[in-house]
Coordinates of C-alpha atoms (C1' of nucleotides) in Angstrom, one line a residue:
Chain A
M214 CA -14.6 2.2 27.0
L215 CA -14.7 2.0 30.7
S216 CA -12.1 3.5 33.0
P217 CA -9.2 0.9 33.2
K218 CA -8.8 1.9 36.7
L219 CA -12.3 1.1 37.6
L220 CA -12.6 -2.1 35.9
R221 CA -9.4 -3.2 37.6
G222 CA -10.2 -2.0 41.1
E223 CA -13.9 -2.6 41.1
T224 CA -14.3 -5.6 38.8
D225 CA -17.2 -7.1 40.6
K226 CA -19.2 -3.9 40.9
V227 CA -18.7 -3.3 37.1
A228 CA -19.8 -6.9 36.4
N229 CA -23.0 -6.1 38.3
N230 CA -23.8 -3.1 36.4
L231 CA -23.2 -4.8 33.2
A232 CA -25.4 -7.6 34.1
R233 CA -28.4 -5.4 34.2
R234 CA -28.0 -5.2 30.4
G235 CA -27.7 -8.8 30.2
H236 CA -24.0 -8.7 29.6
E237 CA -22.0 -11.1 31.2
L238 CA -18.3 -10.1 32.3
D239 CA -16.1 -13.2 32.7
V240 CA -14.7 -11.7 35.9
S241 CA -12.1 -14.5 36.7
G242 CA -11.0 -14.5 33.1
Y243 CA -10.4 -10.8 33.1
K244 CA -8.7 -10.8 36.6
K245 CA -6.4 -13.4 35.2
L246 CA -5.4 -11.6 32.2
E247 CA -5.1 -8.3 34.0
A248 CA -2.8 -10.0 36.7
R249 CA -0.6 -11.5 34.0
R250 CA -0.2 -8.0 32.2
K251 CA 0.6 -6.5 35.6
A252 CA 3.2 -9.0 36.5
L253 CA 4.7 -8.6 32.8
H254 CA 4.5 -5.0 32.9
M255 CA 6.5 -4.8 36.2
E256 CA 9.0 -7.2 35.0
T257 CA 9.5 -5.3 31.7
E258 CA 10.1 -2.1 33.5
R259 CA 12.6 -3.7 35.8
F260 CA 14.6 -4.9 32.8
R261 CA 14.2 -1.5 31.1
N262 CA 15.4 0.4 34.2
E263 CA 18.4 -1.9 34.4
R264 CA 19.3 -1.3 30.9
N265 CA 18.9 2.3 30.9
V266 CA 21.2 2.7 34.1
R267 CA 24.0 0.5 32.5
S268 CA 23.7 2.2 29.2
K269 CA 24.2 5.4 30.9
S270 CA 27.4 4.1 32.6
I271 CA 28.8 3.0 29.3
G272 CA 28.3 6.7 28.0
Q273 CA 30.3 7.8 31.1
A274 CA 32.9 5.4 30.8
K275 CA 33.2 6.1 27.1
A276 CA 33.6 9.7 27.9
K277 CA 36.4 8.9 30.4
G278 CA 38.1 6.8 27.6
E279 CA 37.8 3.3 29.4
D280 CA 37.1 0.1 27.6
I281 CA 33.7 -0.3 27.2
E282 CA 33.5 -3.6 25.2
P283 CA 32.8 -6.0 28.2
L284 CA 30.1 -3.6 29.5
K285 CA 28.4 -3.5 26.1
A286 CA 28.3 -7.6 25.9
E287 CA 26.6 -7.6 29.2
V288 CA 23.8 -5.1 28.5
D289 CA 23.4 -6.9 25.2
K290 CA 22.3 -10.0 26.7
L291 CA 19.8 -8.2 28.9
G292 CA 18.3 -6.6 25.9
E293 CA 17.5 -10.1 24.4
R294 CA 15.4 -11.0 27.5
L295 CA 13.8 -7.6 27.6
K296 CA 12.8 -8.2 23.7
D297 CA 10.9 -11.4 24.9
L298 CA 9.3 -9.6 27.7
E299 CA 8.1 -6.7 25.5
G300 CA 6.7 -9.1 23.2
D301 CA 4.6 -10.9 25.8
L302 CA 3.5 -7.7 27.2
K303 CA 2.2 -6.4 23.8
V304 CA 0.3 -9.6 23.3
V305 CA -1.2 -9.6 26.7
T306 CA -2.1 -5.7 26.3
R307 CA -3.7 -6.1 23.1
E308 CA -5.9 -9.0 24.4
L309 CA -6.9 -6.9 27.3
R310 CA -7.8 -4.0 25.1
E311 CA -9.9 -6.2 23.0
V312 CA -11.8 -7.2 26.0
E313 CA -12.1 -3.6 27.2
L314 CA -13.3 -2.5 23.8
G315 CA -16.0 -5.1 23.9
L316 CA -17.6 -4.0 27.2
P317 CA -20.7 -1.7 27.0
N318 CA -20.9 1.2 28.9
L319 CA -22.1 1.3 32.7
L320 CA -25.8 2.2 33.0
D321 CA -26.9 5.3 34.8
E322 CA -28.8 4.7 38.1
S323 CA -31.9 6.2 36.7
V324 CA -32.2 3.7 34.0
P325 CA -35.0 1.2 34.7
D326 CA -34.5 -2.5 34.8
G327 CA -35.9 -4.6 32.0
K328 CA -34.8 -6.8 29.1
S329 CA -36.4 -5.5 26.0
E330 CA -38.4 -2.8 24.3
E331 CA -41.3 -3.8 26.0
D332 CA -39.8 -2.8 29.4
N333 CA -39.2 0.9 28.2
Q334 CA -40.9 3.6 30.5
E335 CA -43.0 6.1 28.9
V336 CA -41.5 9.4 30.2
R337 CA -44.2 11.8 28.6
V338 CA -46.9 11.9 25.9
W339 CA -47.3 15.0 23.6
G340 CA -50.4 15.4 21.3
E341 CA -53.1 12.9 20.8
P342 CA -53.2 10.4 18.0
K343 CA -55.5 11.7 15.6
T344 CA -58.7 9.6 14.5
F345 CA -59.8 9.4 10.9
S346 CA -63.1 8.9 9.6
F347 CA -61.8 6.7 6.9
D348 CA -59.6 3.9 6.4
V349 CA -56.0 5.4 6.7
K350 CA -53.4 4.5 4.2
D351 CA -49.8 4.1 4.8
H352 CA -47.2 6.1 3.4
V353 CA -46.2 3.9 0.6
D354 CA -49.8 4.2 -0.8
L355 CA -49.8 8.0 0.0
G356 CA -46.4 8.6 -1.7
G357 CA -47.6 6.7 -4.7
E358 CA -45.7 7.4 -7.8
Q359 CA -43.6 9.9 -6.1
M360 CA -42.1 7.3 -3.8
D361 CA -40.7 4.9 -6.1
F362 CA -39.2 1.7 -4.5
E363 CA -39.2 -0.3 -7.6
V364 CA -36.8 2.0 -9.7
A365 CA -34.6 2.0 -6.7
A366 CA -34.5 -1.6 -6.7
K367 CA -33.7 -1.9 -10.2
I368 CA -30.8 0.8 -9.8
T369 CA -29.4 -0.7 -6.5
G370 CA -31.4 -3.2 -4.6
S371 CA -33.8 -3.5 -1.7
R372 CA -34.3 -1.0 1.0
F373 CA -33.5 2.0 -1.2
V374 CA -36.1 4.6 -2.5
V375 CA -36.2 7.0 -4.9
L376 CA -38.3 10.3 -4.3
K377 CA -39.9 12.5 -6.8
G378 CA -41.5 15.7 -7.3
S379 CA -43.3 17.2 -4.2
V380 CA -42.3 14.3 -1.9
A381 CA -38.7 14.9 -2.7
R382 CA -39.2 18.4 -1.9
L383 CA -40.9 17.6 1.4
H384 CA -37.8 15.6 2.3
R385 CA -35.6 18.5 1.4
A386 CA -37.7 21.0 3.3
L387 CA -37.6 18.9 6.4
I388 CA -33.9 19.0 6.4
Q389 CA -33.8 22.8 6.2
F390 CA -36.4 23.2 8.5
M391 CA -34.6 21.1 11.3
L392 CA -31.3 22.7 10.5
D393 CA -32.6 26.3 10.9
T394 CA -34.6 25.4 14.0
H395 CA -31.4 24.0 15.8
T396 CA -29.0 26.6 14.5
Q397 CA -31.4 29.5 15.0
E398 CA -33.1 28.6 18.2
H399 CA -31.0 26.1 20.0
E400 CA -27.6 27.5 19.3
Y401 CA -26.1 24.6 17.5
Q402 CA -23.1 25.1 14.9
E403 CA -23.9 23.5 11.8
V404 CA -21.2 21.5 10.4
Y405 CA -20.5 19.5 7.1
V406 CA -18.6 16.4 7.7
P407 CA -17.1 13.4 5.7
Y408 CA -19.5 10.6 5.0
V409 CA -16.5 8.3 4.7
V410 CA -14.6 7.5 7.9
H411 CA -11.7 5.3 9.0
A412 CA -11.8 2.5 11.5
G413 CA -10.3 4.8 14.3
S414 CA -13.3 7.0 14.4
L415 CA -15.8 4.3 14.4
V416 CA -13.7 2.8 17.4
G417 CA -14.0 6.1 19.0
T418 CA -18.0 6.3 19.0
G419 CA -18.2 2.6 19.6
Q420 CA -19.4 1.0 16.5
L421 CA -16.3 -0.9 16.0
P422 CA -14.8 -3.5 16.8
K423 CA -18.0 -5.0 18.0
F424 CA -20.6 -4.1 15.2
A425 CA -18.8 -4.3 12.2
E426 CA -21.4 -6.2 10.3
D427 CA -23.8 -3.4 10.5
L428 CA -21.5 -1.2 8.4
F429 CA -20.9 -0.8 4.8
R430 CA -17.3 -1.2 4.3
I431 CA -15.8 0.5 1.3
S432 CA -12.4 0.2 -0.4
H433 CA -10.1 -2.7 -0.5
E434 CA -6.7 -1.5 0.8
Q435 CA -7.7 1.1 3.2
P436 CA -10.4 0.1 5.9
F437 CA -12.7 3.0 5.0
F438 CA -16.6 2.8 6.1
L439 CA -19.8 4.7 5.1
I440 CA -21.0 6.5 8.3
P441 CA -24.0 4.7 9.9
T442 CA -24.7 8.1 11.6
A443 CA -23.5 11.6 11.6
E444 CA -22.6 10.8 15.4
V445 CA -19.5 9.4 14.1
P446 CA -17.7 12.3 12.3
V447 CA -19.4 14.8 14.4
T448 CA -18.3 13.5 17.9
N449 CA -14.9 12.7 16.5
L450 CA -14.3 16.6 15.9
A451 CA -13.3 16.4 19.5
R452 CA -10.8 13.6 18.8
D453 CA -7.4 13.6 20.4
S454 CA -7.9 17.1 21.6
I455 CA -8.4 19.2 24.8
I456 CA -11.3 21.6 24.8
E457 CA -11.0 24.6 27.0
A458 CA -13.6 25.1 29.5
E459 CA -14.9 28.4 28.3
D460 CA -15.5 26.9 24.9
M461 CA -17.9 24.2 26.3
P462 CA -20.4 23.1 25.7
L463 CA -19.7 22.4 21.9
K464 CA -23.0 22.0 20.4
F465 CA -22.9 20.8 16.6
V466 CA -25.8 19.9 14.0
A467 CA -25.3 18.2 10.9
H468 CA -27.3 16.9 8.2
T469 CA -25.8 13.7 6.6
P470 CA -27.2 10.5 5.1
C471 CA -26.7 7.5 6.9
F472 CA -25.7 4.0 5.6
R473 CA -26.6 0.9 7.2
S474 CA -26.2 -2.8 6.1
E475 CA -29.4 -3.7 8.3
A476 CA -27.9 -7.4 8.7
G477 CA -30.1 -9.3 11.1
A478 CA -33.0 -7.3 10.0
Y479 CA -34.3 -9.4 7.3
G480 CA -38.2 -9.5 7.3
Q481 CA -38.4 -6.4 9.4
D482 CA -40.2 -3.3 8.0
T483 CA -39.6 -4.5 4.6
R484 CA -42.4 -2.4 3.3
G485 CA -41.8 1.3 3.0
M486 CA -39.1 3.9 4.1
I487 CA -39.1 2.9 7.8
R488 CA -35.9 0.8 7.5
Q489 CA -33.5 1.7 4.6
H490 CA -29.9 1.2 3.7
Q491 CA -29.6 4.7 3.1
F492 CA -31.5 7.5 4.9
E493 CA -31.0 11.1 6.0
K494 CA -30.6 12.3 9.5
V495 CA -30.2 15.8 11.1
E496 CA -28.1 15.0 14.2
L497 CA -27.2 16.9 17.3
V498 CA -24.1 16.4 19.1
Q499 CA -22.9 17.9 22.4
I500 CA -19.3 17.9 23.9
V501 CA -19.9 18.8 27.4
R502 CA -18.3 19.1 31.0
P503 CA -18.9 15.9 33.0
D504 CA -21.0 17.8 35.5
A505 CA -23.3 19.0 32.8
S506 CA -24.2 16.0 30.8
Y507 CA -27.4 14.9 32.3
E508 CA -28.9 18.4 32.1
A509 CA -27.5 18.4 28.4
L510 CA -29.4 15.3 27.9
E511 CA -32.7 16.4 28.9
Q512 CA -32.0 19.7 26.9
L513 CA -31.0 17.9 23.9
T514 CA -34.1 15.5 24.1
G515 CA -36.3 18.5 24.5
Q516 CA -34.6 20.2 21.3
A517 CA -35.3 17.1 19.2
E518 CA -39.0 17.0 20.6
T519 CA -39.4 20.6 19.4
I520 CA -39.4 19.5 15.8
L521 CA -42.3 17.2 16.2
Q522 CA -44.2 19.8 18.2
R523 CA -43.9 22.5 15.4
L524 CA -44.8 19.9 12.9
N525 CA -47.8 18.9 15.3
L526 CA -47.1 15.1 15.2
P527 CA -48.1 13.2 18.1
Y528 CA -45.3 11.5 19.8
R529 CA -44.1 10.0 23.3
T530 CA -40.9 9.9 24.8
V531 CA -39.5 6.8 26.5
I532 CA -36.6 5.9 28.7
L533 CA -34.7 2.8 27.5
C534 CA -34.6 0.1 30.0
A535 CA -31.2 -1.6 30.9
G536 CA -31.7 -4.3 28.2
D537 CA -32.5 -2.0 25.4
T538 CA -29.9 0.8 26.0
G539 CA -27.3 0.9 23.4
F540 CA -23.8 -0.3 23.7
G541 CA -22.0 3.0 24.5
S542 CA -24.7 4.9 26.3
A543 CA -25.3 5.5 30.0
K544 CA -28.9 6.6 29.4
T545 CA -31.0 7.0 26.5
Y546 CA -34.4 8.5 25.6
D547 CA -36.1 7.5 22.6
I548 CA -38.8 9.7 21.1
E549 CA -41.4 7.8 19.1
V550 CA -43.9 9.3 16.8
W551 CA -47.4 8.2 16.2
L552 CA -47.9 6.2 12.9
P553 CA -51.7 5.8 11.9
S554 CA -51.1 3.1 9.5
Q555 CA -49.4 0.9 12.2
A556 CA -51.6 2.4 15.0
R557 CA -48.6 2.9 17.3
Y558 CA -45.6 4.8 18.1
R559 CA -42.3 4.2 16.1
E560 CA -38.8 5.5 17.1
I561 CA -37.8 8.5 15.4
S562 CA -34.9 9.9 17.5
S563 CA -32.7 8.5 20.1
C564 CA -30.9 10.7 22.4
S565 CA -28.1 9.5 24.7
N566 CA -25.5 10.4 27.2
F567 CA -22.3 8.5 26.6
E568 CA -20.4 10.1 29.7
T569 CA -16.8 9.3 29.1
F570 CA -17.4 5.9 27.1
Q571 CA -16.8 7.6 23.6
A572 CA -14.3 10.3 24.9
R573 CA -12.0 7.7 26.5
R574 CA -11.9 5.9 23.1
M575 CA -11.2 9.2 21.1
G576 CA -8.9 10.8 23.6
A577 CA -11.4 13.7 23.9
R578 CA -10.5 15.9 27.0
W579 CA -11.3 19.2 28.5
R580 CA -9.3 21.5 30.7
N581 CA -10.9 21.5 34.2
P582 CA -10.2 25.0 35.7
E583 CA -10.5 23.5 39.2
T584 CA -7.7 21.1 38.8
G585 CA -5.8 22.7 35.9
K586 CA -5.6 19.2 34.4
A587 CA -6.9 17.7 31.1
E588 CA -9.7 15.3 32.0
V589 CA -11.9 13.2 30.0
L590 CA -15.1 15.0 29.0
H591 CA -18.7 13.9 28.2
T592 CA -20.4 13.2 24.7
L593 CA -24.1 13.3 23.9
N594 CA -26.0 12.9 20.6
G595 CA -29.5 12.3 19.4
S596 CA -31.2 12.4 16.1
G597 CA -33.1 15.9 15.6
L598 CA -34.6 14.1 13.6
A599 CA -34.4 11.0 11.4
V600 CA -35.8 12.7 8.0
G601 CA -37.2 9.7 6.2
R602 CA -39.1 8.7 9.4
T603 CA -40.4 12.1 9.8
L604 CA -41.4 12.2 6.2
V605 CA -43.4 8.9 6.7
A606 CA -45.0 10.4 9.7
I607 CA -46.2 13.5 8.1
L608 CA -47.7 11.6 5.0
E609 CA -49.6 9.4 7.3
N610 CA -50.7 11.9 10.0
Y611 CA -51.5 14.6 7.6
Q612 CA -53.4 12.5 5.0
R613 CA -57.0 13.4 3.7
E614 CA -59.9 11.1 2.7
D615 CA -59.0 11.7 -0.9
G616 CA -55.4 10.4 -0.6
T617 CA -53.8 13.8 -0.8
V618 CA -51.6 15.1 2.0
E619 CA -51.6 18.6 3.8
V620 CA -48.3 20.3 4.1
P621 CA -47.8 21.2 7.8
E622 CA -47.7 24.8 8.4
A623 CA -44.3 24.9 9.7
L624 CA -42.9 23.8 6.4
R625 CA -45.0 25.9 3.9
G626 CA -42.4 28.4 3.8
Y627 CA -39.9 25.6 2.8
M628 CA -42.3 24.2 0.0
G629 CA -43.1 27.4 -1.9
G630 CA -46.2 28.3 0.1
R631 CA -48.0 25.1 -1.0
E632 CA -50.6 23.7 1.3
T633 CA -51.0 20.3 -0.3
L634 CA -48.4 17.9 -1.5
Chain B
rG92 C1' 0.0 12.0 -10.8
rG93 C1' 5.5 14.5 -10.7
rA94 C1' 9.1 17.3 -7.5
rG95 C1' 10.7 19.2 -2.8
rA96 C1' 9.8 20.6 2.5
rG97 C1' 7.9 19.1 7.1
rA98 C1' 5.3 16.6 11.7
rU99 C1' 8.7 18.2 18.8
rG100 C1' 4.8 19.9 25.5
rG101 C1' -1.9 24.0 25.8
rC102 C1' 0.5 27.2 21.4
rU103 C1' 5.2 29.0 18.8
rG104 C1' 9.6 26.8 18.0
rA105 C1' 15.2 25.1 19.0
rG106 C1' 17.4 20.5 19.2
rU107 C1' 21.6 15.3 14.2
rG108 C1' 23.7 9.3 18.8
rG109 C1' 24.7 9.3 25.8
rU110 C1' 24.7 14.6 30.7
rC111 C1' 17.5 16.0 26.2
rG112 C1' 11.4 14.9 28.7
rA113 C1' 13.7 18.2 25.7
rA114 C1' 16.4 25.5 24.8
rA115 C1' 13.7 30.0 24.1
rG116 C1' 9.1 32.6 23.8
rC117 C1' 3.9 32.9 24.5
rG118 C1' 0.0 31.3 27.7
rC119 C1' -1.4 29.7 32.6
rU120 C1' -0.6 29.5 38.4
rC121 C1' 1.6 31.5 42.7
rC122 C1' 4.5 35.3 45.1
rC123 C1' 6.8 40.4 45.3
rC124 C1' 6.8 45.3 43.5
rU125 C1' 3.8 49.3 42.0
rG126 C1' -1.4 53.3 42.8
rC127 C1' -3.9 54.7 38.4
rU128 C1' -6.8 53.6 31.3
rA129 C1' -0.7 49.8 32.8
rA130 C1' 3.9 47.7 33.5
rG131 C1' 8.2 45.3 35.9
rG132 C1' 10.9 41.3 39.0
rG133 C1' 10.8 36.0 40.8
rA134 C1' 9.3 30.9 41.1
rG135 C1' 6.6 27.1 38.9
rU136 C1' 4.1 24.7 34.7
rA137 C1' 3.7 18.1 29.3
rA138 C1' 0.9 13.5 29.3
rG139 C1' 0.1 8.6 30.7
rG140 C1' 1.4 4.4 33.9
rG141 C1' 3.7 1.8 38.1
rU142 C1' 5.1 1.8 43.5
rU143 C1' 1.9 4.4 48.0
rA144 C1' -3.7 4.6 52.5
rA145 C1' -2.4 9.2 50.2
rA146 C1' 1.4 12.6 49.1
rA147 C1' 6.7 13.3 48.3
rG148 C1' 10.2 10.4 46.2
rC149 C1' 11.8 6.8 42.9
rC150 C1' 11.0 4.1 38.3
rC151 C1' 8.6 2.9 33.1
rU152 C1' 6.6 4.9 28.5
rU153 C1' 5.7 9.0 25.2
rC154 C1' 9.1 14.1 20.3
rG155 C1' 3.0 11.9 13.6
rA156 C1' 2.4 5.8 13.4
rG157 C1' 4.6 1.0 12.9
rG158 C1' 9.1 -1.5 12.2
rG159 C1' 14.9 -1.8 12.2
rU160 C1' 20.2 -0.5 13.5
rU161 C1' 22.8 0.4 18.5
rC162 C1' 25.0 -1.1 25.0
rG163 C1' 22.2 3.7 24.3
rA164 C1' 17.5 7.1 19.2
rA165 C1' 13.7 13.2 19.1
rU166 C1' 18.5 12.8 16.5
rC167 C1' 20.5 7.1 11.9
rC168 C1' 17.7 3.5 8.3
rC169 C1' 12.9 1.5 6.3
rU170 C1' 7.4 1.5 5.6
rC171 C1' 3.0 4.1 6.1
rU172 C1' -0.2 8.5 7.5
rC173 C1' -1.0 13.5 7.5
rU174 C1' 0.5 19.0 6.4
rC175 C1' 2.6 22.5 3.5
rU176 C1' 5.1 24.6 -1.4
rC177 C1' 5.6 24.2 -6.9
rC178 C1' 4.1 21.6 -11.5
rG179 C1' 0.0 18.8 -13.8
rC180 C1' -5.3 17.4 -13.9
rC181 C1' -10.0 18.5 -12.0
rA182 C1' -16.1 19.1 -9.6

RNA sequence: GGAGAGAUGGCUGAGUGGUCGAAAGCGCUCCCCUGCUAAGGGAGUAAGGGUUAAAAGCCCUUCGAGGGUUCGAAUCCCUCUCUCUCCGCCA
């Protein structure tokens, strides 16, 4: 959510920034609504004041033993009008909040213009796409019987997978390796969190109210959802709280499954493990002082890249252009790993600075020692990394001519010393 | 699942219809005193919003959430959520 003050005070400026994303803010509609809210608000306050003052005088009159009946009747009438006003104000406030919750974040100045993925800018490239002297197979062929989409479809449906044997173990090894690296070398605290969250948490991180169709909703009575990313429960750790400056930055890493309905992705990446309804991810989250968030974004992105470097997987990092930057993000780097079967880079991590966008929705603040006040903090997150896609990248990049796959050196300790899958 | 207790400011914790945005303590800030591994005294200290060029001041809202009673609710009633204790069940 944007600062209501900023939105009110500099509506046109905000509209211009949002236009870079292709989001059109209805300025006159917003201004009209806001003007109505303000008028109602002031009128309501006036009536409340009147009521409070008079009620107090009734109390005093009663204490003196005076007749208070006529006074009561008078204030009673006032109360009726007040009730109407409060009702109207509530409706308008709710409408306005709906509008505010639907607005994406402001973009950082360093975000390049552009409409789509094609306008993203390469920031750096690491490693070189390996050349193969034979026809490369994709991960589905390489996984063979140990990557079973058919049985998963029987159990559940499309976009699920069953992993077996050494592929299942490699999958688990990747999780361990990522968690160990981030906790031991990058000083993240490992956390275990709920995979089911209520709507408030999703509003906090920005998935709701706008992107409900991307989520799996469970339970009929209570609005519970499966998490689409660990970002939701982990960032919400700071919900409704005030963090002391000396405790910052808070750095959390969590491994969780992620569940996405992938509505609207029909026909995309239907083969293999690239796009699944359920996948594992190791997620990095930082809760930081506002003046430190951009430094933290660079750090966090670099930490995610470390994993690919250790696995010796070629990748590149791009900065997302205005049109491709996610709803809540002010600035996002995507890390893309090289997939030989597709002969192109594919997203494996997305690292974003949300500035105050999520914190404001969540009520997450920190105590600024300079002002002594509780102020809205900044949140960031990034995949470190998407486990399923990392598995895909390993299978494809480490394949041999005979269809076997070499185990990356960094993972052998997690694989009982095996050198081949 | 059954029975009971509770939810108050950064924290602990008083407060059962008006003078309570709320005692006290802790913490924090400032000042005074003191010279020795410290302590003592005083003052201030909830958040959000409106009015303002800004501040002061004034006003509104907020005592888990939502609804209700009342001229007036932290305080009474209803619903919900969460926490704790005991019993039952259980990975």
